[in-house]
Each structure stands twice: as C-alpha cells, then as structure tokens.
Short mmCIF file of N, CA and C in Angstrom, two decimals:
data_model
loop_
_atom_site.label_atom_id
_atom_site.label_comp_id
_atom_site.label_asym_id
_atom_site.label_seq_id
_atom_site.Cartn_x
_atom_site.Cartn_y
_atom_site.Cartn_z
N UNK A 1 13.83 7.93 -7.45
CA UNK A 1 13.02 7.02 -6.67
C UNK A 1 13.86 6.05 -5.87
N UNK A 2 15.07 5.61 -6.33
CA UNK A 2 15.84 4.65 -5.57
C UNK A 2 16.17 5.15 -4.17
N UNK A 3 16.32 6.47 -3.95
CA UNK A 3 16.66 6.98 -2.63
C UNK A 3 15.47 7.02 -1.69
N UNK A 4 14.25 6.96 -2.21
CA UNK A 4 13.06 7.07 -1.36
C UNK A 4 12.79 5.79 -0.59
N UNK A 5 13.11 4.65 -1.17
CA UNK A 5 12.79 3.38 -0.53
C UNK A 5 13.52 3.22 0.80
N UNK A 6 14.85 3.45 0.88
CA UNK A 6 15.51 3.29 2.18
C UNK A 6 14.94 4.22 3.25
N UNK A 7 14.62 5.48 2.88
CA UNK A 7 14.03 6.38 3.88
C UNK A 7 12.67 5.89 4.33
N UNK A 8 11.89 5.36 3.40
CA UNK A 8 10.57 4.85 3.75
C UNK A 8 10.70 3.64 4.66
N UNK A 9 11.62 2.74 4.33
CA UNK A 9 11.83 1.56 5.15
C UNK A 9 12.28 1.97 6.55
N UNK A 10 13.20 2.94 6.62
CA UNK A 10 13.66 3.40 7.94
C UNK A 10 12.52 4.04 8.73
N UNK A 11 11.68 4.81 8.05
CA UNK A 11 10.56 5.45 8.74
C UNK A 11 9.60 4.41 9.28
N UNK A 12 9.29 3.39 8.47
CA UNK A 12 8.39 2.34 8.95
C UNK A 12 9.03 1.54 10.09
N UNK A 13 10.35 1.29 9.99
CA UNK A 13 11.03 0.55 11.04
C UNK A 13 11.01 1.35 12.34
N UNK A 14 11.26 2.66 12.25
CA UNK A 14 11.23 3.50 13.44
C UNK A 14 9.83 3.53 14.06
N UNK A 15 8.81 3.62 13.20
CA UNK A 15 7.44 3.61 13.71
C UNK A 15 7.12 2.28 14.38
N UNK A 16 7.58 1.18 13.79
CA UNK A 16 7.32 -0.14 14.37
C UNK A 16 8.00 -0.26 15.72
N UNK A 17 9.24 0.22 15.83
CA UNK A 17 9.94 0.17 17.11
C UNK A 17 9.24 1.03 18.16
N UNK A 18 8.79 2.21 17.74
CA UNK A 18 8.08 3.09 18.65
C UNK A 18 6.81 2.43 19.15
N UNK A 19 6.05 1.84 18.24
CA UNK A 19 4.82 1.17 18.63
C UNK A 19 5.09 -0.06 19.48
N UNK A 20 6.17 -0.79 19.19
CA UNK A 20 6.51 -1.97 19.98
C UNK A 20 6.85 -1.56 21.41
N UNK A 21 7.50 -0.42 21.57
CA UNK A 21 7.83 0.07 22.90
C UNK A 21 6.61 0.48 23.69
N UNK A 22 5.52 0.80 22.99
CA UNK A 22 4.29 1.21 23.64
C UNK A 22 3.36 0.03 23.89
N UNK A 23 3.71 -1.14 23.40
CA UNK A 23 2.83 -2.30 23.52
C UNK A 23 2.65 -2.69 24.97
N UNK A 24 1.48 -3.17 25.29
CA UNK A 24 1.12 -3.60 26.64
C UNK A 24 0.76 -5.08 26.57
N UNK A 25 1.59 -5.93 27.19
CA UNK A 25 1.36 -7.37 27.06
C UNK A 25 0.20 -7.86 27.92
N UNK A 26 -0.18 -7.14 28.94
CA UNK A 26 -1.29 -7.55 29.78
C UNK A 26 -2.38 -6.49 29.69
N UNK A 27 -3.53 -6.83 29.06
CA UNK A 27 -4.59 -5.82 28.94
C UNK A 27 -5.03 -5.28 30.30
N UNK A 28 -5.20 -3.95 30.34
CA UNK A 28 -5.70 -3.34 31.56
C UNK A 28 -4.63 -2.95 32.55
N UNK A 29 -3.35 -3.19 32.26
CA UNK A 29 -2.28 -2.79 33.16
C UNK A 29 -1.29 -1.91 32.43
N UNK A 30 -0.56 -1.14 33.17
CA UNK A 30 0.45 -0.27 32.60
C UNK A 30 1.81 -0.93 32.78
N UNK A 31 2.70 -0.87 31.80
CA UNK A 31 3.99 -1.51 31.93
C UNK A 31 4.83 -0.93 33.05
N UNK A 32 4.62 0.31 33.45
CA UNK A 32 5.45 0.92 34.47
C UNK A 32 4.72 1.09 35.80
N UNK A 33 3.58 0.47 35.96
CA UNK A 33 2.82 0.66 37.18
C UNK A 33 2.16 -0.63 37.60
N UNK A 34 2.02 -0.83 38.92
CA UNK A 34 1.31 -1.99 39.41
C UNK A 34 -0.07 -1.61 39.93
N UNK A 35 -0.51 -0.39 39.62
CA UNK A 35 -1.83 0.06 40.03
C UNK A 35 -2.90 -0.66 39.22
N UNK A 36 -4.12 -0.79 39.77
CA UNK A 36 -5.18 -1.44 39.02
C UNK A 36 -5.53 -0.66 37.75
N UNK A 37 -6.09 -1.36 36.80
CA UNK A 37 -6.48 -0.74 35.52
C UNK A 37 -7.53 0.33 35.76
N UNK A 38 -7.57 1.30 34.85
CA UNK A 38 -8.57 2.36 34.96
C UNK A 38 -9.94 1.82 34.62
N UNK A 39 -10.94 2.65 34.79
CA UNK A 39 -12.31 2.22 34.55
C UNK A 39 -12.51 1.82 33.09
N UNK A 40 -13.45 0.94 32.77
CA UNK A 40 -13.68 0.51 31.39
C UNK A 40 -13.97 1.66 30.45
N UNK A 41 -14.67 2.70 30.91
CA UNK A 41 -15.02 3.82 30.04
C UNK A 41 -13.77 4.56 29.58
N UNK A 42 -12.82 4.80 30.49
CA UNK A 42 -11.63 5.54 30.10
C UNK A 42 -10.66 4.67 29.32
N UNK A 43 -10.55 3.37 29.61
CA UNK A 43 -9.62 2.53 28.87
C UNK A 43 -10.15 2.23 27.48
N UNK A 44 -11.46 2.22 27.28
CA UNK A 44 -12.02 1.97 25.96
C UNK A 44 -11.68 3.11 25.01
N UNK A 45 -11.64 4.33 25.51
CA UNK A 45 -11.32 5.47 24.67
C UNK A 45 -9.85 5.46 24.29
N UNK A 46 -8.98 4.92 25.15
CA UNK A 46 -7.55 4.93 24.89
C UNK A 46 -7.11 3.72 24.08
N UNK A 47 -7.87 2.64 24.03
CA UNK A 47 -7.47 1.43 23.34
C UNK A 47 -8.02 1.42 21.93
N UNK A 48 -7.21 0.96 20.97
CA UNK A 48 -7.72 0.84 19.61
C UNK A 48 -8.74 -0.29 19.53
N UNK A 49 -9.70 -0.16 18.61
CA UNK A 49 -10.77 -1.14 18.48
C UNK A 49 -10.28 -2.45 17.90
N UNK A 50 -9.32 -2.39 16.96
CA UNK A 50 -8.83 -3.60 16.32
C UNK A 50 -7.39 -3.38 15.89
N UNK A 51 -6.63 -4.47 15.75
CA UNK A 51 -5.26 -4.31 15.29
C UNK A 51 -5.22 -3.83 13.84
N UNK A 52 -4.14 -3.18 13.49
CA UNK A 52 -3.99 -2.68 12.12
C UNK A 52 -3.89 -3.84 11.15
N UNK A 53 -4.42 -3.65 9.95
CA UNK A 53 -4.36 -4.67 8.92
C UNK A 53 -2.91 -4.85 8.47
N UNK A 54 -2.54 -6.08 8.13
CA UNK A 54 -1.18 -6.37 7.67
C UNK A 54 -0.91 -5.71 6.32
N UNK A 55 -1.96 -5.51 5.52
CA UNK A 55 -1.81 -4.83 4.24
C UNK A 55 -2.63 -3.55 4.30
N UNK A 56 -1.95 -2.43 4.12
CA UNK A 56 -2.59 -1.13 4.17
C UNK A 56 -1.91 -0.24 3.14
N UNK A 57 -2.66 0.13 2.10
CA UNK A 57 -2.07 0.88 0.99
C UNK A 57 -2.83 2.17 0.71
N UNK A 58 -2.09 3.17 0.27
CA UNK A 58 -2.66 4.43 -0.21
C UNK A 58 -2.31 4.56 -1.68
N UNK A 59 -3.29 4.96 -2.48
CA UNK A 59 -3.11 5.07 -3.93
C UNK A 59 -3.45 6.50 -4.36
N UNK A 60 -2.62 7.06 -5.22
CA UNK A 60 -2.91 8.34 -5.87
C UNK A 60 -2.89 8.08 -7.37
N UNK A 61 -3.99 8.40 -8.05
CA UNK A 61 -4.11 8.20 -9.49
C UNK A 61 -3.99 9.54 -10.20
N UNK A 62 -3.19 9.57 -11.24
CA UNK A 62 -3.03 10.75 -12.09
C UNK A 62 -3.48 10.34 -13.49
N UNK A 63 -4.74 10.57 -13.80
CA UNK A 63 -5.31 10.12 -15.07
C UNK A 63 -4.61 10.77 -16.26
N UNK A 64 -4.17 12.02 -16.10
CA UNK A 64 -3.50 12.72 -17.19
C UNK A 64 -1.98 12.59 -17.09
N UNK A 65 -1.52 11.83 -16.10
CA UNK A 65 -0.08 11.65 -15.91
C UNK A 65 0.59 12.74 -15.12
N UNK A 66 -0.15 13.80 -14.78
CA UNK A 66 0.44 14.96 -14.11
C UNK A 66 -0.17 15.22 -12.73
N UNK A 67 -1.44 15.59 -12.71
CA UNK A 67 -2.10 15.98 -11.46
C UNK A 67 -2.90 14.82 -10.87
N UNK A 68 -2.90 14.73 -9.55
CA UNK A 68 -3.67 13.69 -8.87
C UNK A 68 -5.15 13.95 -9.12
N UNK A 69 -5.83 12.96 -9.70
CA UNK A 69 -7.25 13.10 -10.01
C UNK A 69 -8.12 12.28 -9.07
N UNK A 70 -7.53 11.31 -8.37
CA UNK A 70 -8.29 10.48 -7.43
C UNK A 70 -7.31 9.84 -6.47
N UNK A 71 -7.78 9.51 -5.27
CA UNK A 71 -6.96 8.80 -4.30
C UNK A 71 -7.86 7.94 -3.44
N UNK A 72 -7.31 6.84 -2.92
CA UNK A 72 -8.06 5.94 -2.06
C UNK A 72 -7.09 5.10 -1.24
N UNK A 73 -7.66 4.38 -0.29
CA UNK A 73 -6.88 3.46 0.54
C UNK A 73 -7.48 2.07 0.41
N UNK A 74 -6.69 1.09 0.78
CA UNK A 74 -7.12 -0.30 0.82
C UNK A 74 -6.47 -0.96 2.00
N UNK A 75 -7.26 -1.68 2.79
CA UNK A 75 -6.73 -2.48 3.89
C UNK A 75 -7.21 -3.89 3.71
N UNK A 76 -6.29 -4.84 3.94
CA UNK A 76 -6.61 -6.26 3.78
C UNK A 76 -6.15 -7.05 5.00
N UNK A 77 -6.93 -8.04 5.34
CA UNK A 77 -6.53 -9.05 6.32
C UNK A 77 -6.40 -10.33 5.51
N UNK A 78 -5.17 -10.64 5.10
CA UNK A 78 -4.97 -11.76 4.19
C UNK A 78 -5.57 -11.40 2.83
N UNK A 79 -6.43 -12.28 2.32
CA UNK A 79 -7.06 -12.05 1.02
C UNK A 79 -8.39 -11.32 1.13
N UNK A 80 -8.74 -10.87 2.32
CA UNK A 80 -10.04 -10.24 2.55
C UNK A 80 -9.92 -8.75 2.83
N UNK A 81 -10.73 -7.93 2.14
CA UNK A 81 -10.72 -6.49 2.42
C UNK A 81 -11.26 -6.21 3.82
N UNK A 82 -10.73 -5.16 4.44
CA UNK A 82 -11.16 -4.73 5.76
C UNK A 82 -11.68 -3.31 5.62
N UNK A 83 -12.90 -3.07 6.08
CA UNK A 83 -13.46 -1.73 6.04
C UNK A 83 -13.83 -1.30 4.63
N UNK A 84 -14.01 0.01 4.48
CA UNK A 84 -14.40 0.60 3.20
C UNK A 84 -13.15 0.96 2.39
N UNK A 85 -13.27 0.90 1.08
CA UNK A 85 -12.16 1.28 0.21
C UNK A 85 -12.71 1.86 -1.08
N UNK A 86 -11.97 2.79 -1.65
CA UNK A 86 -12.34 3.35 -2.94
C UNK A 86 -11.67 2.62 -4.09
N UNK A 87 -10.93 1.53 -3.77
CA UNK A 87 -10.27 0.75 -4.83
C UNK A 87 -11.33 0.20 -5.77
N UNK A 88 -11.00 0.07 -7.06
CA UNK A 88 -11.97 -0.44 -8.03
C UNK A 88 -12.56 -1.80 -7.66
N UNK A 89 -11.76 -2.73 -7.15
CA UNK A 89 -12.25 -4.05 -6.75
C UNK A 89 -11.44 -4.52 -5.54
N UNK A 90 -11.84 -4.10 -4.32
CA UNK A 90 -11.06 -4.43 -3.13
C UNK A 90 -10.83 -5.93 -2.93
N UNK A 91 -11.83 -6.77 -3.21
CA UNK A 91 -11.67 -8.22 -3.02
C UNK A 91 -10.60 -8.77 -3.96
N UNK A 92 -10.65 -8.35 -5.23
CA UNK A 92 -9.64 -8.81 -6.19
C UNK A 92 -8.25 -8.28 -5.82
N UNK A 93 -8.19 -7.03 -5.36
CA UNK A 93 -6.91 -6.44 -4.97
C UNK A 93 -6.30 -7.20 -3.79
N UNK A 94 -7.09 -7.47 -2.77
CA UNK A 94 -6.58 -8.19 -1.60
C UNK A 94 -6.15 -9.61 -1.97
N UNK A 95 -6.92 -10.24 -2.82
CA UNK A 95 -6.58 -11.59 -3.27
C UNK A 95 -5.25 -11.58 -4.02
N UNK A 96 -5.07 -10.63 -4.94
CA UNK A 96 -3.82 -10.54 -5.70
C UNK A 96 -2.64 -10.24 -4.78
N UNK A 97 -2.84 -9.34 -3.82
CA UNK A 97 -1.77 -8.99 -2.89
C UNK A 97 -1.41 -10.16 -1.97
N UNK A 98 -2.41 -10.93 -1.54
CA UNK A 98 -2.14 -12.10 -0.70
C UNK A 98 -1.35 -13.15 -1.48
N UNK A 99 -1.63 -13.26 -2.77
CA UNK A 99 -0.94 -14.25 -3.59
C UNK A 99 0.43 -13.77 -4.06
N UNK A 100 0.52 -12.53 -4.55
CA UNK A 100 1.76 -12.03 -5.15
C UNK A 100 2.67 -11.27 -4.21
N UNK A 101 2.13 -10.78 -3.09
CA UNK A 101 2.92 -10.05 -2.11
C UNK A 101 3.64 -8.84 -2.68
N UNK A 102 4.80 -8.55 -2.11
CA UNK A 102 5.56 -7.37 -2.52
C UNK A 102 6.17 -7.52 -3.91
N UNK A 103 6.21 -8.74 -4.44
CA UNK A 103 6.72 -8.96 -5.79
C UNK A 103 5.93 -8.22 -6.84
N UNK A 104 4.67 -7.91 -6.56
CA UNK A 104 3.83 -7.17 -7.51
C UNK A 104 4.29 -5.73 -7.70
N UNK A 105 5.16 -5.25 -6.81
CA UNK A 105 5.62 -3.87 -6.86
C UNK A 105 7.00 -3.74 -7.51
N UNK A 106 7.62 -4.88 -7.84
CA UNK A 106 8.96 -4.88 -8.41
C UNK A 106 8.97 -4.37 -9.85
N UNK A 107 9.99 -3.60 -10.17
CA UNK A 107 10.22 -3.15 -11.54
C UNK A 107 10.82 -4.33 -12.31
N UNK A 108 10.60 -4.38 -13.62
CA UNK A 108 11.25 -5.43 -14.41
C UNK A 108 12.76 -5.26 -14.38
N UNK A 109 13.47 -6.37 -14.45
CA UNK A 109 14.92 -6.30 -14.45
C UNK A 109 15.46 -5.65 -15.72
N UNK A 110 16.70 -5.21 -15.68
CA UNK A 110 17.30 -4.55 -16.83
C UNK A 110 17.51 -5.51 -18.00
N UNK A 111 17.47 -6.82 -17.73
CA UNK A 111 17.65 -7.81 -18.78
C UNK A 111 16.33 -8.25 -19.42
N UNK A 112 15.22 -7.62 -19.02
CA UNK A 112 13.90 -7.97 -19.55
C UNK A 112 13.58 -7.07 -20.74
N UNK A 113 13.17 -7.69 -21.84
CA UNK A 113 12.76 -6.92 -23.01
C UNK A 113 11.27 -6.61 -22.89
N UNK A 114 10.93 -5.34 -23.00
CA UNK A 114 9.54 -4.90 -22.88
C UNK A 114 9.04 -4.43 -24.24
N UNK A 115 7.81 -4.81 -24.57
CA UNK A 115 7.25 -4.36 -25.84
C UNK A 115 7.10 -2.85 -25.82
N UNK A 116 7.34 -2.25 -26.95
CA UNK A 116 7.23 -0.81 -27.08
C UNK A 116 5.80 -0.46 -27.48
N UNK A 117 4.95 -0.42 -26.48
CA UNK A 117 3.56 -0.03 -26.71
C UNK A 117 3.21 1.02 -25.66
N UNK A 118 2.30 1.88 -26.02
CA UNK A 118 1.91 2.97 -25.13
C UNK A 118 0.46 2.78 -24.76
N UNK A 119 0.20 2.65 -23.47
CA UNK A 119 -1.17 2.44 -23.00
C UNK A 119 -1.86 3.70 -22.54
N UNK A 120 -1.17 4.80 -22.51
CA UNK A 120 -1.78 6.06 -22.09
C UNK A 120 -0.92 6.79 -21.09
N UNK A 121 -1.30 8.02 -20.75
CA UNK A 121 -0.49 8.86 -19.86
C UNK A 121 -0.68 8.56 -18.37
N UNK A 122 -1.69 7.79 -18.02
CA UNK A 122 -2.03 7.60 -16.61
C UNK A 122 -0.86 7.03 -15.81
N UNK A 123 -0.80 7.50 -14.57
CA UNK A 123 0.21 7.03 -13.61
C UNK A 123 -0.49 6.86 -12.27
N UNK A 124 0.12 6.04 -11.43
CA UNK A 124 -0.37 5.86 -10.07
C UNK A 124 0.82 5.67 -9.14
N UNK A 125 0.70 6.19 -7.93
CA UNK A 125 1.70 5.92 -6.90
C UNK A 125 1.00 5.15 -5.80
N UNK A 126 1.71 4.17 -5.26
CA UNK A 126 1.17 3.33 -4.19
C UNK A 126 2.20 3.29 -3.08
N UNK A 127 1.76 3.49 -1.84
CA UNK A 127 2.66 3.38 -0.70
C UNK A 127 1.91 2.75 0.46
N UNK A 128 2.65 2.14 1.35
CA UNK A 128 2.07 1.51 2.53
C UNK A 128 2.78 0.23 2.87
N UNK A 129 2.00 -0.76 3.31
CA UNK A 129 2.56 -2.05 3.68
C UNK A 129 1.78 -3.18 3.03
N UNK A 130 2.49 -4.24 2.67
CA UNK A 130 1.89 -5.47 2.17
C UNK A 130 2.42 -6.58 3.05
N UNK A 131 1.52 -7.25 3.74
CA UNK A 131 1.89 -8.30 4.68
C UNK A 131 2.94 -7.80 5.67
N UNK A 132 2.75 -6.56 6.10
CA UNK A 132 3.64 -5.96 7.09
C UNK A 132 4.95 -5.43 6.53
N UNK A 133 5.21 -5.55 5.23
CA UNK A 133 6.45 -5.08 4.62
C UNK A 133 6.17 -3.77 3.87
N UNK A 134 7.05 -2.80 4.05
CA UNK A 134 6.88 -1.49 3.42
C UNK A 134 7.03 -1.58 1.91
N UNK A 135 6.14 -0.88 1.21
CA UNK A 135 6.22 -0.79 -0.25
C UNK A 135 5.99 0.66 -0.67
N UNK A 136 6.63 1.03 -1.76
CA UNK A 136 6.40 2.32 -2.39
C UNK A 136 6.75 2.13 -3.86
N UNK A 137 5.79 2.39 -4.73
CA UNK A 137 6.01 2.13 -6.15
C UNK A 137 5.21 3.09 -7.01
N UNK A 138 5.71 3.28 -8.22
CA UNK A 138 5.00 4.07 -9.23
C UNK A 138 4.59 3.12 -10.34
N UNK A 139 3.42 3.35 -10.90
CA UNK A 139 2.89 2.55 -11.99
C UNK A 139 2.55 3.48 -13.14
N UNK A 140 2.70 2.96 -14.37
CA UNK A 140 2.39 3.73 -15.57
C UNK A 140 1.95 2.74 -16.65
N UNK A 141 1.56 3.26 -17.78
CA UNK A 141 1.18 2.43 -18.92
C UNK A 141 2.08 2.78 -20.09
N UNK A 142 3.37 2.96 -19.81
CA UNK A 142 4.32 3.49 -20.78
C UNK A 142 4.94 2.44 -21.69
N UNK A 143 4.88 1.16 -21.33
CA UNK A 143 5.37 0.08 -22.19
C UNK A 143 4.73 -1.23 -21.73
N UNK A 144 5.02 -2.31 -22.46
CA UNK A 144 4.38 -3.58 -22.16
C UNK A 144 4.63 -4.10 -20.75
N UNK A 145 5.85 -3.93 -20.24
CA UNK A 145 6.16 -4.38 -18.88
C UNK A 145 5.38 -3.58 -17.84
N UNK A 146 5.33 -2.26 -18.04
CA UNK A 146 4.62 -1.41 -17.09
C UNK A 146 3.11 -1.67 -17.13
N UNK A 147 2.58 -1.91 -18.32
CA UNK A 147 1.15 -2.25 -18.44
C UNK A 147 0.87 -3.56 -17.72
N UNK A 148 1.77 -4.54 -17.84
CA UNK A 148 1.60 -5.83 -17.14
C UNK A 148 1.63 -5.65 -15.63
N UNK A 149 2.54 -4.82 -15.12
CA UNK A 149 2.59 -4.54 -13.68
C UNK A 149 1.26 -3.94 -13.23
N UNK A 150 0.75 -2.96 -13.99
CA UNK A 150 -0.50 -2.29 -13.66
C UNK A 150 -1.64 -3.31 -13.64
N UNK A 151 -1.72 -4.13 -14.70
CA UNK A 151 -2.82 -5.09 -14.80
C UNK A 151 -2.78 -6.15 -13.71
N UNK A 152 -1.60 -6.50 -13.21
CA UNK A 152 -1.50 -7.45 -12.10
C UNK A 152 -2.17 -6.91 -10.85
N UNK A 153 -2.27 -5.59 -10.74
CA UNK A 153 -2.92 -4.94 -9.61
C UNK A 153 -4.16 -4.16 -10.05
N UNK A 154 -4.84 -4.63 -11.08
CA UNK A 154 -6.01 -3.91 -11.60
C UNK A 154 -7.13 -3.80 -10.56
N UNK A 155 -7.22 -4.71 -9.62
CA UNK A 155 -8.21 -4.59 -8.56
C UNK A 155 -7.93 -3.40 -7.66
N UNK A 156 -6.65 -3.03 -7.54
CA UNK A 156 -6.24 -1.88 -6.75
C UNK A 156 -6.22 -0.60 -7.58
N UNK A 157 -5.75 -0.70 -8.84
CA UNK A 157 -5.54 0.49 -9.67
C UNK A 157 -6.62 0.70 -10.73
N UNK A 158 -7.39 -0.30 -11.05
CA UNK A 158 -8.34 -0.24 -12.16
C UNK A 158 -7.66 -0.72 -13.42
N UNK A 159 -8.39 -0.89 -14.51
CA UNK A 159 -7.76 -1.32 -15.76
C UNK A 159 -6.71 -0.32 -16.22
N UNK A 160 -5.65 -0.82 -16.85
CA UNK A 160 -4.53 0.03 -17.25
C UNK A 160 -4.95 1.13 -18.22
N UNK A 161 -5.97 0.92 -19.02
CA UNK A 161 -6.36 1.93 -20.00
C UNK A 161 -7.63 2.68 -19.60
N UNK A 162 -8.17 2.41 -18.43
CA UNK A 162 -9.43 3.03 -18.01
C UNK A 162 -9.31 4.52 -17.73
N UNK A 163 -8.13 4.96 -17.33
CA UNK A 163 -7.96 6.35 -16.91
C UNK A 163 -7.82 7.32 -18.08
N UNK A 164 -7.70 6.82 -19.29
CA UNK A 164 -7.49 7.69 -20.45
C UNK A 164 -8.74 8.46 -20.79
#
C-alpha cells in the first residue's frame, strides 16, 4: 500500500493541472479566441452545472473481508452532503470529515499500542479527495486501533461490527 499513495497523488496532481489548463476565466469566451460566445443552448451542454465538491469519496465494503459486497460514493461541501449517497449517514460522514480532515485516514504510529481485539473480518477501501486533498486508505476491524479508525468514520462506513 505505501507505493500506491504517491501514484495516486501524482495522478490527482496531473488531473488538477490538466483541468486548470482547461479553465476559462471569463464565462462565455474561449481562451484562444476573441470570437463571441456560442449560443446559450450549445454552451449549456458543454458547461458543467456546478463545481466539483471539495470532498468526494468512493467506498468499497467487503463484509466477509474478501469480496466487495457493497460500494457507494459521498460528496460533501464542507460539513454538508451534496447529492445522493449510499453512505450509512452522509450528514454525519461529512461533519466528521469537515472536522477531522485527512487525519481520519492516518494509520496509527508504530509507537502506538493497540488492544488485541477482533471486531470481525469486514474491510473497506476508501479513495478520493477530502477538502481537495487526495486520500486512499484501507479500514478493518482487526484490532482496537483499526476499530477506532473505522468508528471515527462510521457515518461513511457504518458501524465497525455491522458488516459481520
């Protein structure tokens, strides 16, 4: 997993640069042309309806720890959910993400003692952006630290023991 994060960050950075190069600072004009804007009907089809949410996550849940049994997305504008989501509690998830940010995805340090308890085989992978920053993480219920990480994002992942 340590090698996946730099590639993901580079991919998101490349996408951001590509999109920045396509940005149009004056609505209705082309950066390389001084011609008048096209008709409203044609420009409406080419323009996005709204800017992308600063937090946009994809979740894959493996209830048995092996095969993906469910997946969903979550988009947030600050602490507020945007659009539809299959997350267990989108409002709670967005609120937690607005408060905890990317720190919620951090693994415990090697100097942290974790209780040896088993919460079940369930695992989840989460990827996307939180407040515009790329994240990619795996969650499990394999010990006390991992269960705590899962529960901090229970609005996004559901209760740590619910998937059993």
